[in-house]
XYZ file of C-alpha atoms in Angstrom:
429
model
C -84.425 -201.979 -117.986
C -83.454 -199.705 -115.152
C -80.325 -201.592 -114.149
C -78.708 -201.432 -117.592
C -79.009 -197.813 -118.602
C -75.426 -196.934 -119.493
C -76.391 -193.917 -121.597
C -78.391 -192.360 -118.803
C -75.521 -193.018 -116.424
C -73.064 -191.165 -118.646
C -75.383 -188.216 -119.077
C -76.002 -187.937 -115.356
C -72.355 -188.438 -114.485
C -71.392 -185.477 -116.667
C -74.360 -183.228 -115.888
C -74.999 -183.973 -112.211
C -75.629 -180.615 -110.653
C -75.518 -181.522 -106.991
C -71.792 -182.205 -106.546
C -71.163 -183.180 -102.949
C -68.174 -180.808 -102.915
C -70.628 -177.901 -102.971
C -71.574 -178.512 -99.330
C -70.876 -175.766 -96.855
C -69.569 -178.180 -94.288
C -68.658 -181.859 -94.050
C -71.560 -182.370 -91.661
C -74.207 -181.000 -94.032
C -76.801 -183.265 -95.647
C -77.841 -183.532 -99.294
C -81.507 -184.293 -99.977
C -83.235 -185.207 -103.252
C -86.985 -185.270 -103.831
C -89.030 -186.141 -106.905
C -89.666 -183.631 -109.692
C -93.361 -183.306 -108.841
C -94.314 -179.650 -108.386
C -96.156 -180.093 -105.098
C -93.368 -182.230 -103.659
C -90.769 -179.636 -104.630
C -92.751 -176.987 -102.775
C -93.067 -179.272 -99.747
C -89.373 -180.167 -99.831
C -88.357 -176.520 -99.878
C -90.636 -175.837 -96.916
C -89.245 -178.833 -95.003
C -85.626 -177.872 -95.714
C -86.146 -174.209 -94.798
C -87.903 -175.197 -91.574
C -85.090 -177.576 -90.636
C -82.263 -175.191 -91.536
C -83.791 -172.435 -89.431
C -83.723 -174.679 -86.363
C -80.609 -176.871 -86.696
C -76.848 -176.540 -87.012
C -76.478 -179.475 -89.425
C -77.791 -177.946 -92.640
C -79.618 -179.647 -95.509
C -78.977 -178.719 -99.117
C -81.772 -179.675 -101.477
C -82.572 -180.295 -105.114
C -85.101 -182.347 -107.066
C -83.643 -185.513 -108.587
C -81.919 -184.644 -111.898
C -84.040 -185.062 -115.025
C -83.867 -188.333 -116.940
C -85.970 -191.085 -118.504
C -86.942 -192.465 -115.085
C -85.960 -191.573 -111.546
C -84.886 -195.207 -111.012
C -82.282 -194.919 -113.753
C -81.001 -191.612 -112.409
C -80.679 -193.058 -108.916
C -78.814 -196.113 -110.186
C -76.431 -193.866 -112.109
C -75.741 -191.844 -108.965
C -74.990 -195.050 -107.032
C -72.504 -196.176 -109.671
C -70.881 -192.742 -109.826
C -70.722 -192.353 -106.040
C -72.803 -189.183 -106.163
C -75.836 -190.326 -104.238
C -77.597 -187.875 -101.952
C -77.698 -188.598 -98.246
C -81.504 -188.771 -98.325
C -83.869 -189.624 -101.158
C -87.615 -189.391 -100.641
C -89.145 -190.941 -103.753
C -87.749 -194.462 -103.986
C -90.074 -197.137 -105.325
C -90.581 -199.753 -102.643
C -89.833 -202.573 -105.079
C -86.343 -201.231 -105.782
C -85.170 -201.088 -102.170
C -84.142 -204.742 -101.959
C -81.884 -204.323 -105.008
C -80.068 -201.476 -103.288
C -80.054 -203.363 -99.999
C -78.232 -206.384 -101.433
C -75.924 -203.959 -103.250
C -74.920 -202.718 -99.789
C -75.543 -199.019 -100.457
C -78.271 -198.296 -97.882
C -78.253 -197.564 -94.166
C -80.202 -199.995 -91.979
C -82.513 -197.390 -90.513
C -83.643 -199.571 -87.626
C -80.131 -199.275 -86.193
C -80.599 -195.517 -85.683
C -81.668 -194.130 -82.310
C -85.419 -193.621 -82.051
C -86.239 -195.018 -85.483
C -88.371 -197.978 -84.460
C -90.260 -195.980 -81.852
C -91.134 -193.301 -84.387
C -92.014 -195.860 -87.074
C -94.395 -197.749 -84.759
C -96.037 -194.495 -83.748
C -96.732 -193.625 -87.372
C -97.326 -196.970 -89.150
C -99.276 -200.143 -88.452
C -97.750 -203.587 -88.062
C -98.724 -204.680 -91.592
C -96.801 -201.794 -93.132
C -93.776 -202.484 -90.949
C -93.820 -206.166 -91.895
C -94.066 -205.263 -95.586
C -90.957 -203.048 -95.534
C -88.800 -205.363 -93.410
C -86.031 -206.905 -95.498
C -85.174 -210.593 -95.563
C -82.217 -209.957 -93.240
C -84.591 -208.601 -90.583
C -83.527 -204.958 -90.906
C -85.459 -201.991 -92.296
C -83.833 -199.896 -95.001
C -86.724 -197.602 -95.937
C -89.143 -195.270 -94.244
C -92.774 -195.444 -95.511
C -93.828 -192.027 -96.732
C -96.631 -191.706 -99.273
C -99.206 -193.758 -101.137
C -101.592 -193.359 -104.055
C -104.065 -196.287 -103.893
C -105.282 -197.481 -107.285
C -109.068 -197.477 -107.633
C -111.731 -197.455 -110.351
C -112.905 -194.049 -111.493
C -116.249 -193.876 -113.278
C -118.375 -191.311 -115.059
C -121.641 -191.154 -113.113
C -123.772 -189.907 -115.981
C -122.501 -192.520 -118.443
C -123.175 -195.296 -115.943
C -126.731 -194.013 -115.506
C -127.239 -193.934 -119.275
C -126.846 -197.718 -119.450
C -129.407 -198.176 -116.701
C -127.168 -198.687 -113.688
C -127.661 -196.901 -110.393
C -124.276 -198.065 -109.103
C -121.013 -198.872 -110.895
C -120.302 -202.548 -111.707
C -118.183 -204.106 -108.983
C -117.712 -207.723 -110.094
C -116.195 -209.233 -113.215
C -119.541 -210.386 -114.638
C -121.339 -207.097 -113.975
C -118.379 -205.180 -115.396
C -118.510 -207.239 -118.590
C -122.274 -206.756 -118.952
C -121.906 -203.010 -118.465
C -119.064 -202.922 -120.986
C -121.212 -204.697 -123.584
C -124.053 -202.237 -123.016
C -121.775 -199.204 -123.259
C -119.698 -200.165 -126.294
C -120.811 -198.229 -129.380
C -119.990 -197.178 -132.931
C -121.223 -193.614 -132.616
C -120.505 -192.376 -136.141
C -121.600 -195.524 -137.963
C -118.301 -196.140 -139.761
C -118.112 -199.750 -138.624
C -115.538 -199.142 -135.893
C -116.096 -198.909 -132.149
C -115.423 -195.404 -130.870
C -116.874 -195.656 -127.355
C -115.330 -198.115 -124.915
C -116.126 -198.966 -121.328
C -112.588 -198.328 -120.203
C -108.913 -198.047 -120.879
C -105.709 -199.208 -119.258
C -102.187 -199.050 -120.563
C -101.230 -201.501 -123.321
C -97.556 -200.578 -123.013
C -95.309 -203.488 -122.070
C -93.104 -201.577 -119.619
C -92.941 -203.603 -116.408
C -94.333 -200.808 -114.236
C -97.588 -200.662 -116.222
C -98.667 -204.005 -114.726
C -98.756 -202.284 -111.351
C -101.796 -200.350 -112.533
C -103.925 -203.075 -114.143
C -103.035 -206.735 -113.532
C -101.510 -206.297 -110.082
C -104.405 -204.347 -108.474
C -106.835 -206.917 -109.920
C -104.733 -209.744 -108.505
C -104.560 -208.132 -105.066
C -108.291 -207.382 -105.069
C -109.212 -210.942 -106.048
C -106.765 -212.703 -103.736
C -107.188 -210.656 -100.583
C -103.721 -209.162 -100.939
C -101.616 -212.245 -101.728
C -97.966 -211.666 -102.732
C -96.441 -212.413 -106.120
C -93.368 -213.950 -104.473
C -93.263 -216.007 -101.292
C -90.483 -218.065 -99.711
C -88.167 -217.219 -102.582
C -90.360 -218.501 -105.409
C -93.328 -217.508 -107.572
C -96.593 -217.541 -105.663
C -99.008 -216.267 -108.307
C -99.934 -219.380 -110.287
C -103.404 -219.550 -108.775
C -107.028 -218.951 -109.707
C -106.817 -215.265 -108.781
C -104.100 -214.445 -111.309
C -105.664 -216.701 -113.936
C -109.080 -215.078 -113.576
C -107.574 -211.590 -113.616
C -105.883 -212.430 -116.927
C -109.131 -213.958 -118.230
C -111.132 -210.878 -117.254
C -108.667 -208.559 -118.982
C -108.400 -210.841 -122.006
C -112.181 -210.792 -122.421
C -112.269 -207.000 -122.177
C -109.788 -206.672 -125.046
C -111.041 -209.596 -127.097
C -114.491 -207.988 -127.250
C -113.105 -204.498 -127.778
C -114.648 -203.314 -124.508
C -111.301 -201.729 -123.616
C -109.554 -199.455 -126.076
C -106.016 -200.251 -127.192
C -105.301 -196.581 -127.819
C -102.362 -195.119 -125.940
C -103.428 -193.005 -122.996
C -100.854 -190.390 -123.969
C -102.018 -190.038 -127.567
C -104.227 -187.083 -128.412
C -107.315 -186.150 -126.457
C -108.086 -187.565 -123.006
C -110.972 -189.878 -123.902
C -112.179 -190.138 -120.308
C -112.601 -186.363 -120.229
C -114.190 -186.569 -123.695
C -116.617 -189.150 -122.240
C -115.585 -191.865 -124.701
C -114.508 -194.020 -121.724
C -116.795 -194.700 -118.785
C -114.122 -196.043 -116.416
C -110.412 -196.454 -115.845
C -108.045 -197.494 -113.059
C -106.185 -194.609 -111.548
C -105.132 -192.862 -108.351
C -106.023 -189.734 -106.393
C -103.916 -187.564 -108.709
C -106.885 -187.734 -111.086
C -108.995 -185.479 -108.853
C -106.997 -182.290 -109.265
C -106.597 -182.930 -112.981
C -110.310 -183.504 -113.631
C -111.407 -180.601 -111.487
C -109.165 -178.405 -113.614
C -110.152 -179.663 -117.058
C -113.844 -180.538 -116.693
C -116.952 -178.540 -115.909
C -119.570 -178.813 -113.186
C -121.674 -181.145 -115.342
C -118.887 -183.761 -115.404
C -119.752 -186.038 -112.482
C -117.380 -188.768 -111.401
C -116.455 -190.823 -108.382
C -114.236 -193.714 -107.304
C -114.812 -197.241 -106.061
C -112.796 -200.395 -105.485
C -111.096 -202.495 -108.158
C -113.512 -205.079 -109.688
C -113.454 -208.511 -108.065
C -114.512 -212.023 -109.118
C -118.142 -212.978 -108.575
C -118.682 -214.342 -105.081
C -115.667 -212.556 -103.631
C -115.697 -212.393 -99.847
C -113.547 -210.412 -97.466
C -111.708 -207.102 -97.797
C -110.797 -205.784 -101.232
C -107.134 -204.843 -101.487
C -105.350 -202.736 -104.068
C -101.866 -201.609 -104.971
C -100.943 -198.427 -103.134
C -98.067 -197.184 -105.340
C -95.794 -196.581 -102.316
C -92.797 -194.273 -102.451
C -90.468 -194.216 -99.487
C -87.383 -192.541 -98.019
C -83.898 -194.029 -97.778
C -80.497 -192.985 -96.449
C -77.499 -193.944 -98.586
C -74.410 -195.247 -96.830
C -72.320 -192.446 -98.315
C -73.995 -190.294 -95.651
C -71.520 -189.207 -92.965
C -74.228 -188.427 -90.412
C -77.073 -190.953 -90.764
C -78.528 -190.107 -87.355
C -78.972 -186.465 -88.420
C -80.430 -187.691 -91.719
C -83.051 -189.658 -89.809
C -83.827 -186.664 -87.611
C -84.464 -184.665 -90.785
C -86.731 -187.434 -92.127
C -88.524 -187.437 -88.799
C -89.127 -183.691 -89.072
C -90.615 -184.227 -92.557
C -93.075 -186.889 -91.401
C -94.644 -185.615 -88.206
C -98.437 -185.357 -88.076
C -98.165 -181.656 -88.873
C -95.650 -182.139 -91.718
C -97.763 -184.919 -93.258
C -100.776 -182.597 -93.255
C -98.693 -179.940 -95.009
C -97.653 -182.567 -97.561
C -101.275 -183.663 -98.050
C -102.419 -180.095 -98.654
C -99.646 -179.360 -101.154
C -99.700 -182.611 -103.122
C -103.060 -184.367 -102.579
C -101.077 -187.551 -101.947
C -101.770 -189.587 -98.830
C -99.056 -189.967 -96.218
C -98.656 -193.620 -95.291
C -99.706 -193.334 -91.675
C -102.310 -195.154 -89.629
C -105.649 -193.680 -88.517
C -105.655 -190.910 -91.118
C -109.410 -190.443 -90.922
C -109.319 -190.145 -87.119
C -106.850 -187.273 -86.853
C -108.789 -184.122 -85.863
C -106.367 -181.762 -87.591
C -106.916 -183.586 -90.920
C -110.708 -183.316 -90.927
C -110.860 -179.814 -92.506
C -108.788 -181.091 -95.442
C -111.123 -184.029 -96.057
C -114.163 -181.763 -95.700
C -112.744 -179.650 -98.528
C -111.728 -182.727 -100.529
C -114.474 -185.322 -99.982
C -113.361 -187.599 -102.831
C -110.062 -188.145 -101.030
C -111.961 -189.841 -98.214
C -112.651 -192.754 -100.548
C -108.907 -193.283 -100.858
C -108.447 -193.008 -97.094
C -110.967 -195.813 -96.608
C -109.256 -197.889 -99.299
C -105.917 -197.285 -97.543
C -107.090 -199.666 -94.819
C -106.572 -202.484 -97.360
C -103.495 -201.860 -99.461
C -100.288 -203.596 -100.484
C -97.004 -202.515 -101.947
C -94.736 -205.070 -103.622
C -92.623 -207.859 -102.213
C -88.968 -207.714 -101.211
C -87.028 -209.031 -104.190
C -83.898 -207.629 -105.779
C -85.301 -208.658 -109.198
C -88.839 -207.318 -108.787
C -88.640 -205.321 -112.025
C -87.584 -208.448 -113.909
C -90.452 -210.405 -112.323
C -92.951 -207.784 -113.459
C -91.321 -207.742 -116.891
C -91.859 -211.500 -117.233
C -95.513 -211.110 -116.245
C -95.797 -208.257 -118.738
C -94.545 -210.453 -121.589
C -97.214 -213.043 -120.800
C -99.776 -210.243 -120.458
C -99.021 -209.257 -124.046
C -99.376 -212.811 -125.372
C -102.542 -213.627 -123.434
C -104.452 -210.453 -122.645
C -103.683 -208.259 -125.628
C -103.302 -210.791 -128.463
C -105.105 -213.925 -127.194
C -102.190 -216.150 -128.242
C -102.304 -218.101 -124.973
C -104.953 -219.119 -122.501
C -104.796 -217.446 -119.082
C -103.791 -220.776 -117.539
C -100.905 -221.190 -119.996
C -99.701 -217.622 -119.636
C -99.662 -217.630 -115.841
C -97.982 -221.057 -115.741
C -95.327 -219.885 -118.214
C -94.748 -216.734 -116.149
C -94.371 -218.819 -112.990
C -91.866 -221.126 -114.674
C -89.743 -218.251 -116.004
C -89.822 -216.373 -112.706
C -88.675 -219.468 -110.841
C -85.779 -219.848 -113.286
C -84.899 -216.217 -112.578
C -85.082 -216.882 -108.833
C -83.037 -220.082 -109.268
C -85.710 -222.252 -107.783
C -84.868 -225.926 -108.148
C -87.523 -227.912 -110.004
């Protein structure tokens, strides 16, 4: 787990390339971004633009390489080598760092709340507000999780539209499943989602289904588990049925050929990053589109999904947090967000995206991204808990027992997860 990676810490401690002593001046700022190519290009543009206009300079590098960025960041905290600004923190990790007292309360900085309210809606602001009432992160980017489907394969099983409810999804999966070469084994499945037990994988299958079914209900509320309900149970049952009937493949997504590209899968749950990838590796005859996460039959109301949010923080080792915020502000103006969108095809987490005139040419060139903009009206991140990774790990263990191996009923698995999570949270029975 990310909080126990001693080996990674030692490697980073020895090899860390961004020693704070390399600064030109005590007032300079150190900024880390992710290792994503588009974000590196954007970060360099943002830093160059800032340095050309300001006396307090920013030195920049992508976060050092490692197994996960979360482990690298934790190692830097322990070693006292954190950057002043980091722009790729997972929202669910912020509370851990907040209670560890290593972050700046950004709402105490001049102009922060005014700028935040100008950019983000009240729901987003409420979501990122910590239990102590302060805000320690600045919302930056999202990648809403949706269902991608192969249009031609859906038509081949007699459907004019993709299946949008659990029952219609199951019927379509039964119709699509096939043993193409006649060897007695299924080699064409309706979909695929990760079978790996890493906690973060549940953010891309169970959790979007739970949010979609429940209208965006949290996993944790008032300091205890809040997910032992019909929405979580039915999400587990839906997934269990998909695997029990071999409608979903248990093959690793990273092994061998991409079976969605090979048209052995008709659907999967993914984000907008898929667009650039598919446009590069498929031809004009490969037709695909996106729609919402499947919901229970009879669902009413908006359909939410997980938005995979990554945010910006200022570490309290920063000697000039006000200047750090001003740099963040320069990176997240309407114009800067459009630059980011063009370079990365990731959505900035700002309100009224579809209404901004300067953004319309981008969406005209990238019409599939408009589907994600519409979905962004109904999205959730994760709750504020310092043990969110452990909570997701507990759910993942029950996912294995119930969904993948049918060793428990959905009711038993969710109840067991609730009980273990409440022990973790020290909830009195």
